Coordinates of C-alpha atoms and ligand atoms in Angstrom, one line a residue:
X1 CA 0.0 0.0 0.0
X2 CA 1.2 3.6 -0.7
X3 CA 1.7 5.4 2.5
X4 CA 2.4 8.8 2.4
X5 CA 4.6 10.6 5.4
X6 CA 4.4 14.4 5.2
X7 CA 6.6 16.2 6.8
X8 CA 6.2 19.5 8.4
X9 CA 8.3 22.8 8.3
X10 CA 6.9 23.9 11.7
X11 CA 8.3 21.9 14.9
X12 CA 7.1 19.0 16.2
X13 CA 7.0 20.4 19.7
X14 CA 4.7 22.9 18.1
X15 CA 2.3 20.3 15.5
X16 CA 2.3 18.7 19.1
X17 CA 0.5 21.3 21.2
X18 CA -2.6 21.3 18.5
X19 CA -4.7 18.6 17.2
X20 CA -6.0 19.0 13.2
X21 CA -9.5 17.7 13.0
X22 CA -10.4 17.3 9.5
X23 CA -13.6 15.9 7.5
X24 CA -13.7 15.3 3.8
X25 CA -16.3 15.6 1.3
X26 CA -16.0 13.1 -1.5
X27 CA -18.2 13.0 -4.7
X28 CA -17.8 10.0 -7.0
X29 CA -19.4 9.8 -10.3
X30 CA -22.0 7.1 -10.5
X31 CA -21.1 4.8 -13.3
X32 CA -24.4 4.9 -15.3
X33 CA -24.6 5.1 -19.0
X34 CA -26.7 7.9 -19.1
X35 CA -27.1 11.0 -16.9
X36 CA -29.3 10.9 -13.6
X37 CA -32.6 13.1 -15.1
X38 CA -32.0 12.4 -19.3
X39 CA -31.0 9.7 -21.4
X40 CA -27.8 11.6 -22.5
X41 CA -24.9 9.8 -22.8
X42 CA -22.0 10.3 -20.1
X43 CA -18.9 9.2 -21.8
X44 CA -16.0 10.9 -21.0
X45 CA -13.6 13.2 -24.0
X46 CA -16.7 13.4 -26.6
X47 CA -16.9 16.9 -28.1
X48 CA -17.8 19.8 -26.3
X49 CA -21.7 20.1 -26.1
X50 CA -22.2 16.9 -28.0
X51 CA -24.5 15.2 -25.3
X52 CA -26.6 17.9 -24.6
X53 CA -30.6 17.9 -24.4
X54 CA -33.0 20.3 -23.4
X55 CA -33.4 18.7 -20.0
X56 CA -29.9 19.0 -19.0
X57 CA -29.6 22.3 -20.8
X58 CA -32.2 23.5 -18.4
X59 CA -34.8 24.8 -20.8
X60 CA -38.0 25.9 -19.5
X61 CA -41.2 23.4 -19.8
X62 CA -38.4 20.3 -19.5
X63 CA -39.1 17.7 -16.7
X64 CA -36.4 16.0 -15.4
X65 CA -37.2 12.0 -14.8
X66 CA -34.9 10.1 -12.4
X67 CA -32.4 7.4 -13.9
X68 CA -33.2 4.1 -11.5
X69 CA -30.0 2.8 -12.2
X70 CA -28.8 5.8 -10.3
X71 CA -30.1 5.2 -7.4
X72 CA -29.6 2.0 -7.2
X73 CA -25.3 3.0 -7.4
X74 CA -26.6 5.6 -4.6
X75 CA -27.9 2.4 -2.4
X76 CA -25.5 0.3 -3.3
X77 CA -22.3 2.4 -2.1
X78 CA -24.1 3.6 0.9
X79 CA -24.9 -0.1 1.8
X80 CA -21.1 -0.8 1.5
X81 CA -20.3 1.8 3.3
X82 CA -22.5 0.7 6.3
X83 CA -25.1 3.6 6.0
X84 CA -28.7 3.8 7.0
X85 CA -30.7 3.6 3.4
X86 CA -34.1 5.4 4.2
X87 CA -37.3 4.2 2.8
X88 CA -38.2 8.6 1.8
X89 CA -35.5 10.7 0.3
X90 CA -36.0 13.7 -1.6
X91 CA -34.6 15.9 -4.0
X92 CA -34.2 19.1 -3.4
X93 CA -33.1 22.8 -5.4
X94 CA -29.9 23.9 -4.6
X95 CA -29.9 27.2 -6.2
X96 CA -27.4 29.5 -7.4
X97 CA -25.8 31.1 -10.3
X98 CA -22.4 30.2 -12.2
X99 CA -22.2 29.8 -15.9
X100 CA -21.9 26.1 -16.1
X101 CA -24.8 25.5 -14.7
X102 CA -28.4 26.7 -16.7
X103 CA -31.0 26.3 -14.7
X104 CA -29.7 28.6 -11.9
X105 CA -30.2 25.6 -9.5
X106 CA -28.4 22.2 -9.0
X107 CA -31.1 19.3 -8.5
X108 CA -29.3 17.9 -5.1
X109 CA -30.9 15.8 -1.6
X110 CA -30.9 18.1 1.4
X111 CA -33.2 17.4 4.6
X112 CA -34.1 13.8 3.0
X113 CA -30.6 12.6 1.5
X114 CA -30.8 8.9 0.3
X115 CA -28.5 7.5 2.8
X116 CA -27.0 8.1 6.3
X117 CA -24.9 7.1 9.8
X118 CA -22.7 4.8 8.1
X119 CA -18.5 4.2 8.6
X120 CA -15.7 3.0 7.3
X121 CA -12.7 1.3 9.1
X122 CA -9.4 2.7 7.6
X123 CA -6.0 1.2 8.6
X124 CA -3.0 3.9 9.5
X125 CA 0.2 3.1 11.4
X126 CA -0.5 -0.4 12.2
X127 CA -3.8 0.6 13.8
X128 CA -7.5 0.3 13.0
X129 CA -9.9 3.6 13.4
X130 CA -13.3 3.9 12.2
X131 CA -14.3 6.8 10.6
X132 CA -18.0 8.2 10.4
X133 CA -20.1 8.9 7.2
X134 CA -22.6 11.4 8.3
X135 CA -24.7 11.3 5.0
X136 CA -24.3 10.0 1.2
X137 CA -27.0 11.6 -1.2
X138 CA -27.7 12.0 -4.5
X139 CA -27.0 15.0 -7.0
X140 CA -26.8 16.1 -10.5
X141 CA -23.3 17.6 -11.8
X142 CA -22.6 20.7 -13.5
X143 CA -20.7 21.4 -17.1
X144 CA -17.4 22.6 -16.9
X145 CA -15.8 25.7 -17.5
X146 CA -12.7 26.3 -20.2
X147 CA -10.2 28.4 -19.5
X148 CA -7.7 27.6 -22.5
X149 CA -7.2 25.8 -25.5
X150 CA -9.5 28.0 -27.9
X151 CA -9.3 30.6 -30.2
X152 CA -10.7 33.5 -28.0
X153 CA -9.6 32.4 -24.6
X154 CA -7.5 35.2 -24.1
X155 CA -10.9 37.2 -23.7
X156 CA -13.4 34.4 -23.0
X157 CA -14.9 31.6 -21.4
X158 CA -16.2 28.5 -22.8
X159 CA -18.7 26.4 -21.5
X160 CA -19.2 22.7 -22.1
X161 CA -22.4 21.3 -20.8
X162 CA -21.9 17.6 -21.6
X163 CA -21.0 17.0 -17.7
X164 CA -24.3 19.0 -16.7
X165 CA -26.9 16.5 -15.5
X166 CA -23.9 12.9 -14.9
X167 CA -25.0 11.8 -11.4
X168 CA -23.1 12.0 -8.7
X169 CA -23.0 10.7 -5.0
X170 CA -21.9 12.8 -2.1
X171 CA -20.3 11.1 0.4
X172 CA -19.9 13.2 3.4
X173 CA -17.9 12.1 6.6
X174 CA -17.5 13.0 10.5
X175 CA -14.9 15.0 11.6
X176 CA -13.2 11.8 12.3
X177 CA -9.4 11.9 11.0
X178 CA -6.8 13.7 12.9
X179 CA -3.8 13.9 10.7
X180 CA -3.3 14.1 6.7
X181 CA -2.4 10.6 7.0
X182 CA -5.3 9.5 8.1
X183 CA -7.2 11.5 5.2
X184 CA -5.0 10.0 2.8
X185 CA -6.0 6.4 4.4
X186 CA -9.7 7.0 4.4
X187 CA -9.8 8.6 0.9
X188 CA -7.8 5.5 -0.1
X189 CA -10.1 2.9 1.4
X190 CA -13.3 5.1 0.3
X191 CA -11.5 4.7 -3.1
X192 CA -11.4 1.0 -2.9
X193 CA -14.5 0.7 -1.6
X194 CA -16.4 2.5 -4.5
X195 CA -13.9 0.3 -6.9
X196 CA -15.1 -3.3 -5.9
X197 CA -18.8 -2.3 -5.7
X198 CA -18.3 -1.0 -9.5
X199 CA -20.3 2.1 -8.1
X200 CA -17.8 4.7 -9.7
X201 CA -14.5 4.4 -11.8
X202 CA -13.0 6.9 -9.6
X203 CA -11.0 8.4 -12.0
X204 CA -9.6 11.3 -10.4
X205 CA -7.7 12.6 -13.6
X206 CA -11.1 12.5 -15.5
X207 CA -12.9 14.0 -12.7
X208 CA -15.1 11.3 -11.5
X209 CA -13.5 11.5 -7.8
X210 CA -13.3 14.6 -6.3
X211 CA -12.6 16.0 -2.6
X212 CA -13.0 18.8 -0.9
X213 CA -11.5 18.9 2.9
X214 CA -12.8 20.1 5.9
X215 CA -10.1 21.6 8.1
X216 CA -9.4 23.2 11.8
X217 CA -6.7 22.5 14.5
X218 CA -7.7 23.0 18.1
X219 CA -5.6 22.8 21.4
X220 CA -4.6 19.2 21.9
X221 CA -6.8 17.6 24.9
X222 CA -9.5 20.9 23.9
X223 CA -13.2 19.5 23.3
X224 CA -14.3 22.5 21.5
X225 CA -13.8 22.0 17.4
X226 CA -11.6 25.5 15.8
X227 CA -13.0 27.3 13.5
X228 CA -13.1 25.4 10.2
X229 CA -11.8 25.9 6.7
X230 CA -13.4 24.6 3.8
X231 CA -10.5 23.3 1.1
X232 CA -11.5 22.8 -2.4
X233 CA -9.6 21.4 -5.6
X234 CA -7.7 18.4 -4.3
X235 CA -7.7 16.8 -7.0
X236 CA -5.3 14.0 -6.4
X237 CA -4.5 12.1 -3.3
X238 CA -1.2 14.3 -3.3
X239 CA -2.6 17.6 -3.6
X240 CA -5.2 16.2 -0.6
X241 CA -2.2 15.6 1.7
X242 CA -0.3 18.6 0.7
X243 CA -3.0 21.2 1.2
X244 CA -3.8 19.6 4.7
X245 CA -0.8 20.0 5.6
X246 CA -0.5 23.5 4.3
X247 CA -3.7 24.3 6.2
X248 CA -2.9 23.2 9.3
X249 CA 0.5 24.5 9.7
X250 CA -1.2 28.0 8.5
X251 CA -4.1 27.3 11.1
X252 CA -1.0 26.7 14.0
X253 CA 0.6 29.6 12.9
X254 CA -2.3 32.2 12.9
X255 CA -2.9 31.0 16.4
X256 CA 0.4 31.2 18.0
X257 CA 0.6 34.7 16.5
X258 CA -2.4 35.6 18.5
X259 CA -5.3 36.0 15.2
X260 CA -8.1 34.4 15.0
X261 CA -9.3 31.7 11.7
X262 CA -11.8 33.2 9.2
X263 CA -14.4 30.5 8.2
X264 CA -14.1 30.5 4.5
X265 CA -13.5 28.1 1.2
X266 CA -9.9 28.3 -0.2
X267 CA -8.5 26.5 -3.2
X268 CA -5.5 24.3 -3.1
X269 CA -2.8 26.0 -5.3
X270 CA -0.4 23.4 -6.9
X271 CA 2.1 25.2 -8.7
X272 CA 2.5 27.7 -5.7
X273 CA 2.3 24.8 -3.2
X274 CA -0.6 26.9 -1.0
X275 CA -4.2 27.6 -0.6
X276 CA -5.5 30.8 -1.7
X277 CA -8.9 32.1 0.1
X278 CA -11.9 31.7 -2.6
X279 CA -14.7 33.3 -0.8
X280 CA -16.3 33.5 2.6
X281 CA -17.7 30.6 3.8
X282 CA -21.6 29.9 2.1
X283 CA -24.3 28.7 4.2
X284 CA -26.9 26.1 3.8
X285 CA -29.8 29.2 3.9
X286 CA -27.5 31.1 0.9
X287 CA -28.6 28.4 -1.3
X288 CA -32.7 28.9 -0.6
X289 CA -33.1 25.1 -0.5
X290 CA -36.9 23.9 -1.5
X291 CA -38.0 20.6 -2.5
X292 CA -38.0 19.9 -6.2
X293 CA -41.7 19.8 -7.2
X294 CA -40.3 18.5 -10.4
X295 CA -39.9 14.7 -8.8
X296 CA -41.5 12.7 -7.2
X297 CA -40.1 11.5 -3.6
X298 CA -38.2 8.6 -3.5
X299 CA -39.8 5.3 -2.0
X300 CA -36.7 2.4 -1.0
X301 CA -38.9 -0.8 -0.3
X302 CA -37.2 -3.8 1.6
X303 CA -37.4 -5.9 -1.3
X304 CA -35.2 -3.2 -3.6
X305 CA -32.6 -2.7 -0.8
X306 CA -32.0 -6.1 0.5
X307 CA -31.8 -7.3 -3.6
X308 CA -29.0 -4.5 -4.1
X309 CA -27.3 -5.6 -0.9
X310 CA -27.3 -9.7 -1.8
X311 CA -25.6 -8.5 -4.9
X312 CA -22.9 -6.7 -3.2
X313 CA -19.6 -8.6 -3.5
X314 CA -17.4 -9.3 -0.7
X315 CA -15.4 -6.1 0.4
X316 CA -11.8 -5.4 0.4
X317 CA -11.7 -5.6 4.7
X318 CA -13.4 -9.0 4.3
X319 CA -11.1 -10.6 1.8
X320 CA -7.9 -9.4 3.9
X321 CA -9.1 -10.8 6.5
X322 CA -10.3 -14.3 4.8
X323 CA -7.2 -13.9 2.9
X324 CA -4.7 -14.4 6.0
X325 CA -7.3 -16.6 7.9
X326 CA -8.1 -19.0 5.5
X327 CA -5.1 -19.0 2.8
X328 CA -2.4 -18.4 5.3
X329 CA -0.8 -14.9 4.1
X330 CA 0.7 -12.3 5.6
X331 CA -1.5 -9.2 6.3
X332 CA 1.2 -7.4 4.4
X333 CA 0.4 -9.9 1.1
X334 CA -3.2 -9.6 1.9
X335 CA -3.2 -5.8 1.7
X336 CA -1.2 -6.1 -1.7
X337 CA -3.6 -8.7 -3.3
X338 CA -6.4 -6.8 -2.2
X339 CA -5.6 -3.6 -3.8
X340 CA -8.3 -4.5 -6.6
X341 CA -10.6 -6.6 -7.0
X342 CA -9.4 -8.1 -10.1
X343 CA -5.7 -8.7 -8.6
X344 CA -7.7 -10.3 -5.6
X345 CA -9.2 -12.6 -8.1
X346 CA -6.3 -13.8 -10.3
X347 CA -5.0 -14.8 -6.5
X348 CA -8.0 -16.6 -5.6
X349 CA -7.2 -17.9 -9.3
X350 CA -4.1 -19.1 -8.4
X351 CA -4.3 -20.9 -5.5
X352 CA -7.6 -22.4 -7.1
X353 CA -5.5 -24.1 -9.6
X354 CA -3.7 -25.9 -6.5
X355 CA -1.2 -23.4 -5.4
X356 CA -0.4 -22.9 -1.5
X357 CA -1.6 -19.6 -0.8
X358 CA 1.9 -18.3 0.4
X359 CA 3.8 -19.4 -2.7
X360 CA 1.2 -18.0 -4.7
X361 CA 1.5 -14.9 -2.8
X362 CA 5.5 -14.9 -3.1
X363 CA 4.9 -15.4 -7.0
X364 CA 2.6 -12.7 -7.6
X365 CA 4.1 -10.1 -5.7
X366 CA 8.3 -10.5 -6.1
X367 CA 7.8 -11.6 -10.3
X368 CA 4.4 -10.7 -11.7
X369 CA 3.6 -7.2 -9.9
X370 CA 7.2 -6.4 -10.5
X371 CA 7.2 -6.8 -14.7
X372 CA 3.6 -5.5 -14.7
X373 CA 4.8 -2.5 -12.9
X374 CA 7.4 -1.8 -15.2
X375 CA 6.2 -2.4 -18.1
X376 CA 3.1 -0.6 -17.4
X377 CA 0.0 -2.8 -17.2
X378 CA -2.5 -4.0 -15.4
X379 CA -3.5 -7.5 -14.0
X380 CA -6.0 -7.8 -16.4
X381 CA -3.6 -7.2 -19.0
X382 CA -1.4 -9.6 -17.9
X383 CA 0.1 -11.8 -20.5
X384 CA 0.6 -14.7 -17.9
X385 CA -2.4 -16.5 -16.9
X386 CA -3.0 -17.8 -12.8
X387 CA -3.3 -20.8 -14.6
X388 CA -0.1 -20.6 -16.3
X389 CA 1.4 -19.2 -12.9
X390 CA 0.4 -22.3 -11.0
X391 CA 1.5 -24.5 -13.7
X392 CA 5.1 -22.9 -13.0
X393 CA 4.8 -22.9 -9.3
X394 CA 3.8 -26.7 -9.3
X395 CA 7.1 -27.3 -11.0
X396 CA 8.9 -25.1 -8.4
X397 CA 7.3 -26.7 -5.6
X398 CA 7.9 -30.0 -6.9
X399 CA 11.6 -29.6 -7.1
X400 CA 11.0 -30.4 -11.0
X401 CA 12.9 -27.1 -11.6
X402 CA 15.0 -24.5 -9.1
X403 CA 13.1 -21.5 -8.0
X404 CA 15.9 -19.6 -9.8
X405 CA 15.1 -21.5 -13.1
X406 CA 11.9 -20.9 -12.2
X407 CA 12.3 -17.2 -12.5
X408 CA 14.3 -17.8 -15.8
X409 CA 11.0 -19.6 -16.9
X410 CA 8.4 -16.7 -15.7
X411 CA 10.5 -13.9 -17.4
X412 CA 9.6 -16.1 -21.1
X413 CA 6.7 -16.4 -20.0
X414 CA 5.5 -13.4 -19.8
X415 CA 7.5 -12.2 -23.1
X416 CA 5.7 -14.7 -25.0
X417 CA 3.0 -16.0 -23.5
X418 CA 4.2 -19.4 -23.9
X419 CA 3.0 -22.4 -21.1
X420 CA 6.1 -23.1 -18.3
X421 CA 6.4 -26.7 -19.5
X422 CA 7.0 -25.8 -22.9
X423 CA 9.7 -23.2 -21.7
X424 CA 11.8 -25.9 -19.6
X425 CA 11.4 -28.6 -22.4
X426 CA 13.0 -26.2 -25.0
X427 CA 15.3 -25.0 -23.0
X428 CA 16.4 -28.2 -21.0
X429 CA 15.7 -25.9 -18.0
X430 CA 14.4 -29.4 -16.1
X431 CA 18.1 -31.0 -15.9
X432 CA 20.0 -28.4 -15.6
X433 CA 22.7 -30.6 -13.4
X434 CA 23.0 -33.8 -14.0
X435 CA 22.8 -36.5 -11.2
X436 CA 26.1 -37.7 -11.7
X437 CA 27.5 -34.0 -11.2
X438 CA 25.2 -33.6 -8.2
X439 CA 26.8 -36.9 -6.7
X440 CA 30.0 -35.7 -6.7
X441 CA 29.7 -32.5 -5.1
X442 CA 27.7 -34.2 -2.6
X443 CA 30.2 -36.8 -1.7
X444 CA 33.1 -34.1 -1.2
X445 CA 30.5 -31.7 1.2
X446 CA 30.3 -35.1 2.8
X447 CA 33.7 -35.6 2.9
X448 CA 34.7 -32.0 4.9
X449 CA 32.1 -32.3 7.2
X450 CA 32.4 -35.2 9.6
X451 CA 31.4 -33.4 12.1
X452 CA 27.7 -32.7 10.6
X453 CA 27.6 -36.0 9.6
X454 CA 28.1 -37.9 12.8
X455 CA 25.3 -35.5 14.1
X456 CA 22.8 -36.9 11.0
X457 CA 23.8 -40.3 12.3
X458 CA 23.0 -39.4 15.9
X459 CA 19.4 -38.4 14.3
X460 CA 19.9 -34.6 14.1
X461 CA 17.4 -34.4 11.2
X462 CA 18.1 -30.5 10.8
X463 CA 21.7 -31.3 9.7
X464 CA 20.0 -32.7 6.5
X465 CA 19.0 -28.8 5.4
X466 CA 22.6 -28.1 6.0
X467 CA 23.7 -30.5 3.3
X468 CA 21.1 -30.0 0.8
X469 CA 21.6 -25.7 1.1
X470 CA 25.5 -27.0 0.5
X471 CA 24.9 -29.0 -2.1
X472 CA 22.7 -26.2 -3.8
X473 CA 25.4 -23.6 -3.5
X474 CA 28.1 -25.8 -5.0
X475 CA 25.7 -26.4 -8.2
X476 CA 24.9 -22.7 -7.9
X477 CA 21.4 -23.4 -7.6
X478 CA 20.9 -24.9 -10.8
X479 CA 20.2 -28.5 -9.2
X480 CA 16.7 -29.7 -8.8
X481 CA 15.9 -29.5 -5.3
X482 CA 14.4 -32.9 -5.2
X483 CA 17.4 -34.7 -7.0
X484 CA 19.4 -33.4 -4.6
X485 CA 17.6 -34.2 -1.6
X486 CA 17.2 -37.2 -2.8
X487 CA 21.1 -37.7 -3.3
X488 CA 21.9 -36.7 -0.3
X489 CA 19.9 -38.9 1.6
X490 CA 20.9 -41.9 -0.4
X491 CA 24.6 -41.0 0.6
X492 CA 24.1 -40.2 4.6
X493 CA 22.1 -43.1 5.0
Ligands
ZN1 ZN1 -29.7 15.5 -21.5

């Protein structure tokens, strides 16, 4: 897992005396096909204004009509994340003006939201904290602003309203986490969540995660909260840790100099490495909030929520912990494996096919994560199969072939796609030394090492490894483990 340690320009003595308290705000595109109140299409990169209609251009005498599949994403990640799914929800008018958005309101829940009082358990310096999710509702998007890349952008603004109307879920948490870290670690297992559930793509690069931070710092041991910023724009997991740490340390040192916080949003600045205020803090009342007599309320039976829950597949904290229970790996290979559900599966593949769970394990992480690292693909892309990784690991395990010819064999293997066994009968990998060779190198290990062997006879069984590890080294590893072992025994006994 990726862990990232920030570091601080102000003391520790003084990051000591204050405690940050910060909540985020995460919204996660919905992966439907079509947008939450139209049927327009909401692919990603199609031209500007291309999947436009007048619904989600906002012209008068539209009606919007809710995409079920929508809500259904809505349940389904707030079931995962072990929220409350109400029976009523409603939508409501969020309104306000900005250019990318037409109907001078964004169709969003407010008193009613779909979802509520759930948590998620994130993992941070060995430990396990729960982390609150106060509410998860449903919302339309706006379009999107350009700034550059036309003819006239010098002197204007283009709009593109093919994002207007793609549905959304808001997932808003408790003031729960108390370092960047721990943001990092909940927007990470948030992340994974939404991932296995197939509820969003969470492609931060194309927009369809996005997280805005809530942010004070209050005298450590104080139970009073400080007043809070809002942070806006963090638009990768980087930028999320960096502008929290930004924040606080500005938050410390506005304190210490005696001033006092202003609540208000900022924007995380990249390429100055600071947040910059935006405006003052909005309230809920700013946006004039009223139901949306436009739709009707939303009714959740039983029946719906408990189908969308049986469908849900086993979560990434489940399949850690069945992975070290039941298949005998280290937490540390289980949190690897588990990083997607796909590379969870080609696991479960593997050991299917016969593999101990630990070799498998070994196998995946040290050879096949480490070529499909560098060469820049994915599991799914992987041109070795599990299948074709237990065949390989069967021979390993067998002592038909050295782990070290083994790793010759995986490297042609995933060059060429070619089977393991067909790589060591080509390449005589299977008898690499003969026996005879292996005899004598045995006999003179033998030889220098009275010692050892008077302890075999005396039934010191561990001695045996002794000789084997020597024999290995003096055949420089080419040997088969079982022809050696084999050897050995026949000459001590
Ligand atoms: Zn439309």
């Amino acid at each position: 897992m990726t862990k990232f340690v920030t570091e601080s320009a102000i003391s520790p003595v003084l990051l000591g005396k204050y405690e940050p308290v910060i909540g985020l705000e995460v919204h996660a595109q919905l992966l439907t096909k079509t947008k939450i109140f139209c049927g327009c299409s909401t692919r990603f990169g199609d031209p500007p204004n291309s999947n436009v209609c007048p619904v989600c251009l906002g012209l008068p005498g539209t009606l919007p009509v809710l995409n079920k599949r929508a809500v259904e994403m809505g349940i389904r990640a707030a079931l995962a994340l072990n929220c409350t799914v109400h029976d009523h929800s409603r939508f409501a008018r969020k309104n306000y003006f900005y250019p990318d958005l037409p109907k001078g309101y964004q169709i969003s829940q407010y008193e009613l939201p779909l979802a509520t009082g759930g948590w998620v358990e994130i993992e941070h310096d060995g430990k396990t904290k729960r982390v609150g999710i106060t509410r998860l509702h449903l919302e339309e998007d706006a379009g999107k602003s350009l700034h550059d890349g036309f003819p006239h952008s010098n002197e204007k603004t283009y709009v593109d309203f093919n994002r207007c109307g793609t549905p959304l879920s808001e997932i808003v948490s408790e003031p729960d986490m108390r370092s960047p870290d721990e943001a990092y670690a909940y927007l990470t297992t948030l992340r994974q969540i939404l991932l296995y559930t197939g509820v969003s793509d969470c492609n931060m690069e194309e927009g369809s995660l996005r997280c805005d931070a809530n942010v004070s710092v209050r005298p450590r041991g104080a139970n009073e909260f400080g007043t809070k910023v809002e942070v806006k724009n963090l638009n990768s997991f980087r930028y999320l840790a960096k502008a929290l740490e930004f924040e606080i340390e500005r938050h410390i040192g506005i304190l210490e100099s005696g001033g006092r916080i202003s609540q208000e949003t900022r924007l995380w600045n990249q390429a100055a490495g600071r947040t910059d205020p935006m405006r003052s803090k909005e309230k809920a009342h700013d946006y004039r909030y009223f139901p949306e007599p436009d739709l009707l309320p939303v009714h959740i039976g039983d029946q719906w929520r408990e189908s969308v829950r049986s469908s849900l597949p086993e979560l990434p904290a489940a399949k850690r912990a069945r992975f070290v229970s039941d298949l005998a790996v280290t937490r540390y290979d289980a949190e690897v494996l588990t990083d997607s559900h796909s590379l969870a599966n080609y696991f479960e593949s593997v050991v299917k096919a016969g593999v101990p769970g630990k070799a498998a394990a070994n196998w995946m992480q040290t050879e096949l994560l480490r070529r499909l690292n560098d060469s820049g693909r994915e599991i799914t892309a992987s041109p070795v199969s599990p299948g074709a990784l237990a065949e390989l690991v069967a021979l390993v395990e067998s002592g038909k072939i050295t782990a070290a010819v083994g790793k010759k064999v995986f490297a042609t293997m995933f060059e060429t796609a070619r089977s393991a066994a067909e790589i060591v009968a080509a390449g005589g990998l299977g008898a690499q030394v003969a026996d005879d060779a292996i005899e004598q190198a045995a006999r003179e290990i033998i030889s220098k090492n009275p010692d050892n062997v008077a302890k075999f006879k005396s039934g010191n069984e561990g001695v045996f490894k002794f000789f084997v590890g020597q024999v290995m080294k003096a055949t420089r590893g080419q040997a088969s483990p079982q022809a050696v072992n084999d050897i050995v025994r026949r000459l001590l006994s």
